[in-house]
Amino acid sequence: MDKRVVFAVAGAGKTSLIINSVTEDSRCLIITYTDNNTDQLVRRIIKKLGCIPKGVRVYSYFSFLYAFCYRPILGYDLKTKGINFDYPLPKYAQFSKMNKREHYIDKNGRVFSNRISKLLIKSKAINKVLERIEKFFDSVYIDEIQDLSGNDFNFACELAKLNVNVCLVGDFYQHTFKTSIDLNVQKSLHDSFEAYSRQLIKAGYTIDLVTLSNSYRCPPAVCSFVEDNLGINIGSNKSSEVEVRLIDRPDEIDAIYADNSIVKLFYQKSNKYTGNTDNWGNTKGIDHHIDVCAVLNPTTYKAFKQGRLASLAATTRNKLYVACTRANGNLYFVDEKFLSQYKK
């Protein structure tokens, strides 16, 4: 059975890879982190096949973890009443023993979201989870694998033991969200791509850096900027010529801001500005923007001028990577200080 992690670049077609694998007679499980991604997958399968085949199930991550894995296997015995998405209070998080109910379940009988996967593994229920998956499916796909963190990453590693095909798809450098945090569990998981890959290889996965290495969205100049300045390898399947440059003339800044077809992407608090705006990290998964204006806050503007964008904090660099790679066309940069007049 094939156990594979396909690392993609922005706009390379992660979702298409999964959709292209689904046929009318498929028996496959598809998991992704957010409800929005789940809805997108469902829509695209219906567009392709006219319906969701009876052997195909598409879950958001916590719906799968709780409804498919936890409730049928442990829910009846533990008598819980849903999920608590607030993490345990520090005093309980740190000192409660792993074999104690309060380590996993709050006083109202709700299981802590960040420890559902841990409970399945530590209670040995993981073997029944694997059997249950094998009973219903011949293949498993997990989209946006880079967002699985803490105990949930460990759970994904356990899935390599399945006697079915498993394909994990994601872009390591688009890690801007976390499914969960639990003290020091996998705390440094996303510090190094090499170390991250080694853990997956140790679990039993093959690493694929080729299949989705080129972007169908970003032109060559945008990809070159990302490679040269953010240190993230990305190729392009396009040949269009576009501009990638800093805009610092007041008349050009005003013209770009007045053009509502150009989205202005801020590090944060974009809702304080007029016009077509959004935050860098919020645009992950969006591919309809043509020209993009990335607004640089003081920290990132200084790094831009000094040629040190690759040395930004990982989360900041990743969000800027997301912002830059929304561009199907031109990519502009503007110093945030010049946009104060556009605040609401």
PDB file of C-alpha atoms in Angstrom, residues 113-328:
ATOM      1  CA  SER A 113     -10.415  18.989  21.209  1.00  0.00           C
ATOM      2  CA  ASN A 114      -6.616  19.086  21.477  1.00  0.00           C
ATOM      3  CA  ARG A 115      -6.547  15.670  23.192  1.00  0.00           C
ATOM      4  CA  ILE A 116      -9.072  13.568  21.281  1.00  0.00           C
ATOM      5  CA  SER A 117      -6.351  12.092  19.084  1.00  0.00           C
ATOM      6  CA  LYS A 118      -4.093  11.621  22.116  1.00  0.00           C
ATOM      7  CA  LEU A 119      -6.858   9.755  23.944  1.00  0.00           C
ATOM      8  CA  LEU A 120      -7.360   7.455  20.967  1.00  0.00           C
ATOM      9  CA  ILE A 121      -3.647   6.679  20.845  1.00  0.00           C
ATOM     10  CA  LYS A 122      -2.970   6.322  24.589  1.00  0.00           C
ATOM     11  CA  SER A 123      -6.061   4.181  25.234  1.00  0.00           C
ATOM     12  CA  LYS A 124      -5.002   1.813  22.435  1.00  0.00           C
ATOM     13  CA  ALA A 125      -8.277   2.601  20.658  1.00  0.00           C
ATOM     14  CA  ILE A 126      -6.165   3.645  17.679  1.00  0.00           C
ATOM     15  CA  ASN A 127      -6.103   0.009  16.527  1.00  0.00           C
ATOM     16  CA  LYS A 128      -9.899  -0.015  16.357  1.00  0.00           C
ATOM     17  CA  VAL A 129      -9.818   3.297  14.515  1.00  0.00           C
ATOM     18  CA  LEU A 130      -7.518   1.775  11.901  1.00  0.00           C
ATOM     19  CA  GLU A 131      -9.768  -1.281  11.593  1.00  0.00           C
ATOM     20  CA  ARG A 132     -12.816   0.948  11.187  1.00  0.00           C
ATOM     21  CA  ILE A 133     -11.172   2.975   8.405  1.00  0.00           C
ATOM     22  CA  GLU A 134     -10.055  -0.202   6.621  1.00  0.00           C
ATOM     23  CA  LYS A 135     -13.607  -1.583   6.794  1.00  0.00           C
ATOM     24  CA  PHE A 136     -15.119   1.305   4.845  1.00  0.00           C
ATOM     25  CA  PHE A 137     -12.333   2.732   2.669  1.00  0.00           C
ATOM     26  CA  ASP A 138      -9.599   1.728   0.232  1.00  0.00           C
ATOM     27  CA  SER A 139      -7.815   5.079   0.322  1.00  0.00           C
ATOM     28  CA  VAL A 140      -7.406   8.044   2.657  1.00  0.00           C
ATOM     29  CA  TYR A 141      -6.577  11.625   1.716  1.00  0.00           C
ATOM     30  CA  ILE A 142      -5.745  14.411   4.162  1.00  0.00           C
ATOM     31  CA  ASP A 143      -5.642  17.908   2.687  1.00  0.00           C
ATOM     32  CA  GLU A 144      -3.764  20.807   4.321  1.00  0.00           C
ATOM     33  CA  ILE A 145      -1.613  18.382   6.312  1.00  0.00           C
ATOM     34  CA  GLN A 146       0.622  21.274   7.408  1.00  0.00           C
ATOM     35  CA  ASP A 147      -2.170  22.509   9.706  1.00  0.00           C
ATOM     36  CA  LEU A 148      -2.231  19.321  11.786  1.00  0.00           C
ATOM     37  CA  SER A 149      -0.215  20.050  14.915  1.00  0.00           C
ATOM     38  CA  GLY A 150       0.494  18.645  18.369  1.00  0.00           C
ATOM     39  CA  ASN A 151      -1.293  15.373  19.069  1.00  0.00           C
ATOM     40  CA  ASP A 152      -3.060  15.591  15.709  1.00  0.00           C
ATOM     41  CA  PHE A 153       0.233  15.314  13.823  1.00  0.00           C
ATOM     42  CA  ASN A 154       1.014  12.205  15.880  1.00  0.00           C
ATOM     43  CA  PHE A 155      -2.395  10.842  14.873  1.00  0.00           C
ATOM     44  CA  ALA A 156      -1.578  11.413  11.188  1.00  0.00           C
ATOM     45  CA  CYS A 157       1.640   9.447  11.696  1.00  0.00           C
ATOM     46  CA  GLU A 158      -0.402   6.553  13.143  1.00  0.00           C
ATOM     47  CA  LEU A 159      -2.425   6.430   9.915  1.00  0.00           C
ATOM     48  CA  ALA A 160       0.686   5.203   8.097  1.00  0.00           C
ATOM     49  CA  LYS A 161      -0.076   1.826   9.717  1.00  0.00           C
ATOM     50  CA  LEU A 162      -3.299   1.501   7.705  1.00  0.00           C
ATOM     51  CA  ASN A 163      -3.594  -1.354   5.231  1.00  0.00           C
ATOM     52  CA  VAL A 164      -4.983   1.060   2.613  1.00  0.00           C
ATOM     53  CA  ASN A 165      -3.429   3.781   0.479  1.00  0.00           C
ATOM     54  CA  VAL A 166      -2.801   7.015   2.387  1.00  0.00           C
ATOM     55  CA  CYS A 167      -1.958  10.350   0.775  1.00  0.00           C
ATOM     56  CA  LEU A 168      -1.234  13.470   2.809  1.00  0.00           C
ATOM     57  CA  VAL A 169      -1.171  16.708   0.819  1.00  0.00           C
ATOM     58  CA  GLY A 170      -0.048  20.141   1.932  1.00  0.00           C
ATOM     59  CA  ASP A 171       2.314  23.083   1.678  1.00  0.00           C
ATOM     60  CA  PHE A 172       4.670  23.220   4.650  1.00  0.00           C
ATOM     61  CA  TYR A 173       5.199  26.958   4.189  1.00  0.00           C
ATOM     62  CA  GLN A 174       1.475  27.699   4.244  1.00  0.00           C
ATOM     63  CA  HIS A 175       1.359  26.624   7.871  1.00  0.00           C
ATOM     64  CA  THR A 176      -0.540  29.558   9.354  1.00  0.00           C
ATOM     65  CA  PHE A 177      -3.085  27.703  11.527  1.00  0.00           C
ATOM     66  CA  LYS A 178      -2.865  24.891  14.074  1.00  0.00           C
ATOM     67  CA  THR A 179      -5.474  22.230  14.788  1.00  0.00           C
ATOM     68  CA  SER A 180      -4.358  22.154  18.416  1.00  0.00           C
ATOM     69  CA  ILE A 181      -1.734  23.041  21.002  1.00  0.00           C
ATOM     70  CA  ASP A 182      -0.939  20.889  24.026  1.00  0.00           C
ATOM     71  CA  LEU A 183       1.938  22.110  26.181  1.00  0.00           C
ATOM     72  CA  ASN A 184       5.208  21.004  24.566  1.00  0.00           C
ATOM     73  CA  VAL A 185       3.732  18.279  22.331  1.00  0.00           C
ATOM     74  CA  GLN A 186       5.393  18.750  18.913  1.00  0.00           C
ATOM     75  CA  LYS A 187       6.106  22.357  19.923  1.00  0.00           C
ATOM     76  CA  SER A 188       8.948  22.747  17.422  1.00  0.00           C
ATOM     77  CA  LEU A 189       7.250  20.705  14.680  1.00  0.00           C
ATOM     78  CA  HIS A 190       7.263  23.471  12.055  1.00  0.00           C
ATOM     79  CA  ASP A 191      10.682  24.937  12.888  1.00  0.00           C
ATOM     80  CA  SER A 192      12.431  22.904  10.200  1.00  0.00           C
ATOM     81  CA  PHE A 193      11.145  21.341   6.990  1.00  0.00           C
ATOM     82  CA  GLU A 194      13.894  18.729   7.126  1.00  0.00           C
ATOM     83  CA  ALA A 195      13.042  17.652  10.687  1.00  0.00           C
ATOM     84  CA  TYR A 196       9.324  17.656   9.839  1.00  0.00           C
ATOM     85  CA  SER A 197       9.965  15.387   6.852  1.00  0.00           C
ATOM     86  CA  ARG A 198      12.131  13.024   8.912  1.00  0.00           C
ATOM     87  CA  GLN A 199       9.265  12.426  11.334  1.00  0.00           C
ATOM     88  CA  LEU A 200       6.944  11.525   8.482  1.00  0.00           C
ATOM     89  CA  ILE A 201       9.525   9.217   6.915  1.00  0.00           C
ATOM     90  CA  LYS A 202      10.059   7.520  10.279  1.00  0.00           C
ATOM     91  CA  ALA A 203       6.301   6.959  10.524  1.00  0.00           C
ATOM     92  CA  GLY A 204       6.367   5.134   7.183  1.00  0.00           C
ATOM     93  CA  TYR A 205       5.577   7.797   4.568  1.00  0.00           C
ATOM     94  CA  THR A 206       7.388   8.512   1.315  1.00  0.00           C
ATOM     95  CA  ILE A 207       8.090  12.198   0.644  1.00  0.00           C
ATOM     96  CA  ASP A 208       7.083  13.532  -2.797  1.00  0.00           C
ATOM     97  CA  LEU A 209       8.619  16.918  -3.685  1.00  0.00           C
ATOM     98  CA  VAL A 210       8.045  16.664  -7.439  1.00  0.00           C
ATOM     99  CA  THR A 211       4.378  16.094  -8.278  1.00  0.00           C
ATOM    100  CA  LEU A 212       3.138  19.506  -7.091  1.00  0.00           C
ATOM    101  CA  SER A 213       6.332  21.578  -7.294  1.00  0.00           C
ATOM    102  CA  ASN A 214       5.112  24.101  -9.913  1.00  0.00           C
ATOM    103  CA  SER A 215       2.341  26.676  -9.558  1.00  0.00           C
ATOM    104  CA  TYR A 216      -0.448  27.072 -12.088  1.00  0.00           C
ATOM    105  CA  ARG A 217      -1.393  30.397 -10.466  1.00  0.00           C
ATOM    106  CA  CYS A 218       1.789  32.393  -9.985  1.00  0.00           C
ATOM    107  CA  PRO A 219       3.801  33.793 -12.925  1.00  0.00           C
ATOM    108  CA  PRO A 220       7.565  33.167 -13.082  1.00  0.00           C
ATOM    109  CA  ALA A 221       8.461  36.621 -11.710  1.00  0.00           C
ATOM    110  CA  VAL A 222       6.336  36.066  -8.597  1.00  0.00           C
ATOM    111  CA  CYS A 223       7.858  32.618  -8.068  1.00  0.00           C
ATOM    112  CA  SER A 224      11.356  34.049  -8.492  1.00  0.00           C
ATOM    113  CA  PHE A 225      10.639  36.721  -5.891  1.00  0.00           C
ATOM    114  CA  VAL A 226       9.429  34.079  -3.425  1.00  0.00           C
ATOM    115  CA  GLU A 227      12.467  31.875  -4.027  1.00  0.00           C
ATOM    116  CA  ASP A 228      15.019  34.698  -3.907  1.00  0.00           C
ATOM    117  CA  ASN A 229      13.557  36.612  -0.972  1.00  0.00           C
ATOM    118  CA  LEU A 230      11.612  34.146   1.186  1.00  0.00           C
ATOM    119  CA  GLY A 231      13.821  31.130   0.546  1.00  0.00           C
ATOM    120  CA  ILE A 232      10.881  28.919  -0.485  1.00  0.00           C
ATOM    121  CA  ASN A 233      11.311  26.785  -3.603  1.00  0.00           C
ATOM    122  CA  ILE A 234       8.477  27.272  -6.086  1.00  0.00           C
ATOM    123  CA  GLY A 235       8.379  26.883  -9.854  1.00  0.00           C
ATOM    124  CA  SER A 236       5.821  28.175 -12.337  1.00  0.00           C
ATOM    125  CA  ASN A 237       3.837  26.476 -15.095  1.00  0.00           C
ATOM    126  CA  LYS A 238       3.017  29.879 -16.598  1.00  0.00           C
ATOM    127  CA  SER A 239       4.944  32.036 -19.060  1.00  0.00           C
ATOM    128  CA  SER A 240       3.240  35.414 -18.572  1.00  0.00           C
ATOM    129  CA  GLU A 241       5.371  38.475 -17.858  1.00  0.00           C
ATOM    130  CA  VAL A 242       4.305  40.588 -14.877  1.00  0.00           C
ATOM    131  CA  GLU A 243       5.640  43.297 -12.576  1.00  0.00           C
ATOM    132  CA  VAL A 244       6.957  42.597  -9.087  1.00  0.00           C
ATOM    133  CA  ARG A 245       8.089  45.813  -7.440  1.00  0.00           C
ATOM    134  CA  LEU A 246       7.926  48.215  -4.530  1.00  0.00           C
ATOM    135  CA  ILE A 247       5.624  51.187  -5.064  1.00  0.00           C
ATOM    136  CA  ASP A 248       6.820  54.316  -3.272  1.00  0.00           C
ATOM    137  CA  ARG A 249       5.658  57.235  -5.432  1.00  0.00           C
ATOM    138  CA  PRO A 250       2.549  58.868  -3.895  1.00  0.00           C
ATOM    139  CA  ASP A 251       0.703  59.105  -7.217  1.00  0.00           C
ATOM    140  CA  GLU A 252       1.275  55.401  -7.960  1.00  0.00           C
ATOM    141  CA  ILE A 253       0.242  54.395  -4.445  1.00  0.00           C
ATOM    142  CA  ASP A 254      -2.968  56.400  -4.791  1.00  0.00           C
ATOM    143  CA  ALA A 255      -3.687  54.882  -8.201  1.00  0.00           C
ATOM    144  CA  ILE A 256      -3.220  51.330  -6.935  1.00  0.00           C
ATOM    145  CA  TYR A 257      -5.305  51.931  -3.839  1.00  0.00           C
ATOM    146  CA  ALA A 258      -8.080  53.511  -5.899  1.00  0.00           C
ATOM    147  CA  ASP A 259      -8.157  50.455  -8.175  1.00  0.00           C
ATOM    148  CA  ASN A 260     -10.645  48.146  -6.461  1.00  0.00           C
ATOM    149  CA  SER A 261      -9.666  45.248  -8.726  1.00  0.00           C
ATOM    150  CA  ILE A 262      -6.315  45.123  -6.901  1.00  0.00           C
ATOM    151  CA  VAL A 263      -6.671  43.511  -3.497  1.00  0.00           C
ATOM    152  CA  LYS A 264      -4.684  45.131  -0.690  1.00  0.00           C
ATOM    153  CA  LEU A 265      -3.383  42.522   1.754  1.00  0.00           C
ATOM    154  CA  PHE A 266      -2.318  43.583   5.259  1.00  0.00           C
ATOM    155  CA  TYR A 267      -0.456  41.682   7.947  1.00  0.00           C
ATOM    156  CA  GLN A 268      -3.419  42.290  10.264  1.00  0.00           C
ATOM    157  CA  LYS A 269      -6.386  44.610  10.941  1.00  0.00           C
ATOM    158  CA  SER A 270      -7.250  45.034   7.278  1.00  0.00           C
ATOM    159  CA  ASN A 271     -10.836  45.802   8.295  1.00  0.00           C
ATOM    160  CA  LYS A 272      -9.664  49.207   9.522  1.00  0.00           C
ATOM    161  CA  TYR A 273      -9.026  50.262   5.928  1.00  0.00           C
ATOM    162  CA  THR A 274     -11.422  51.112   3.135  1.00  0.00           C
ATOM    163  CA  GLY A 275     -11.638  49.275  -0.162  1.00  0.00           C
ATOM    164  CA  ASN A 276     -10.810  45.745  -1.256  1.00  0.00           C
ATOM    165  CA  THR A 277      -8.681  44.515   1.653  1.00  0.00           C
ATOM    166  CA  ASP A 278      -7.887  41.355   3.593  1.00  0.00           C
ATOM    167  CA  ASN A 279      -5.250  39.945   5.935  1.00  0.00           C
ATOM    168  CA  TRP A 280      -2.337  37.929   4.569  1.00  0.00           C
ATOM    169  CA  GLY A 281      -3.195  34.682   6.356  1.00  0.00           C
ATOM    170  CA  ASN A 282      -6.911  34.870   5.610  1.00  0.00           C
ATOM    171  CA  THR A 283      -6.359  34.468   1.890  1.00  0.00           C
ATOM    172  CA  LYS A 284      -5.017  30.913   2.023  1.00  0.00           C
ATOM    173  CA  GLY A 285      -6.983  28.859  -0.481  1.00  0.00           C
ATOM    174  CA  ILE A 286      -8.151  31.906  -2.470  1.00  0.00           C
ATOM    175  CA  ASP A 287      -7.057  31.880  -6.106  1.00  0.00           C
ATOM    176  CA  HIS A 288      -9.192  34.452  -7.957  1.00  0.00           C
ATOM    177  CA  HIS A 289      -7.055  37.551  -7.378  1.00  0.00           C
ATOM    178  CA  ILE A 290      -5.184  38.880 -10.422  1.00  0.00           C
ATOM    179  CA  ASP A 291      -3.020  41.809  -9.266  1.00  0.00           C
ATOM    180  CA  VAL A 292      -2.080  41.860  -5.576  1.00  0.00           C
ATOM    181  CA  CYS A 293      -0.704  44.638  -3.384  1.00  0.00           C
ATOM    182  CA  ALA A 294       1.065  43.299  -0.286  1.00  0.00           C
ATOM    183  CA  VAL A 295       1.133  45.978   2.408  1.00  0.00           C
ATOM    184  CA  LEU A 296       4.280  45.777   4.524  1.00  0.00           C
ATOM    185  CA  ASN A 297       4.135  46.665   8.221  1.00  0.00           C
ATOM    186  CA  PRO A 298       7.227  48.284   9.823  1.00  0.00           C
ATOM    187  CA  THR A 299       8.941  44.967  10.596  1.00  0.00           C
ATOM    188  CA  THR A 300       8.438  43.433   7.178  1.00  0.00           C
ATOM    189  CA  TYR A 301       9.174  46.675   5.326  1.00  0.00           C
ATOM    190  CA  LYS A 302      12.528  46.953   7.097  1.00  0.00           C
ATOM    191  CA  ALA A 303      13.308  43.320   6.272  1.00  0.00           C
ATOM    192  CA  PHE A 304      12.248  43.930   2.644  1.00  0.00           C
ATOM    193  CA  LYS A 305      14.611  46.902   2.277  1.00  0.00           C
ATOM    194  CA  GLN A 306      17.471  44.992   3.899  1.00  0.00           C
ATOM    195  CA  GLY A 307      16.893  41.808   1.881  1.00  0.00           C
ATOM    196  CA  ARG A 308      16.133  39.792   5.017  1.00  0.00           C
ATOM    197  CA  LEU A 309      12.566  38.581   4.438  1.00  0.00           C
ATOM    198  CA  ALA A 310      13.704  34.961   4.746  1.00  0.00           C
ATOM    199  CA  SER A 311      14.814  35.643   8.331  1.00  0.00           C
ATOM    200  CA  LEU A 312      11.379  36.799   9.502  1.00  0.00           C
ATOM    201  CA  ALA A 313       9.637  34.765  12.190  1.00  0.00           C
ATOM    202  CA  ALA A 314       8.306  31.610  10.524  1.00  0.00           C
ATOM    203  CA  THR A 315       4.634  32.505  10.984  1.00  0.00           C
ATOM    204  CA  THR A 316       5.150  36.008   9.541  1.00  0.00           C
ATOM    205  CA  ARG A 317       7.167  34.683   6.595  1.00  0.00           C
ATOM    206  CA  ASN A 318       4.539  32.026   5.880  1.00  0.00           C
ATOM    207  CA  LYS A 319       1.705  34.568   5.909  1.00  0.00           C
ATOM    208  CA  LEU A 320       3.648  36.833   3.549  1.00  0.00           C
ATOM    209  CA  TYR A 321       4.245  33.821   1.298  1.00  0.00           C
ATOM    210  CA  VAL A 322       0.492  33.206   1.251  1.00  0.00           C
ATOM    211  CA  ALA A 323      -0.142  36.861   0.364  1.00  0.00           C
ATOM    212  CA  CYS A 324       2.426  36.983  -2.441  1.00  0.00           C
ATOM    213  CA  THR A 325       1.242  33.748  -4.015  1.00  0.00           C
ATOM    214  CA  ARG A 326      -2.352  34.940  -4.384  1.00  0.00           C
ATOM    215  CA  ALA A 327      -1.120  36.877  -7.435  1.00  0.00           C
ATOM    216  CA  ASN A 328      -2.124  35.571 -10.848  1.00  0.00           C
TER     217      ASN A 328
END
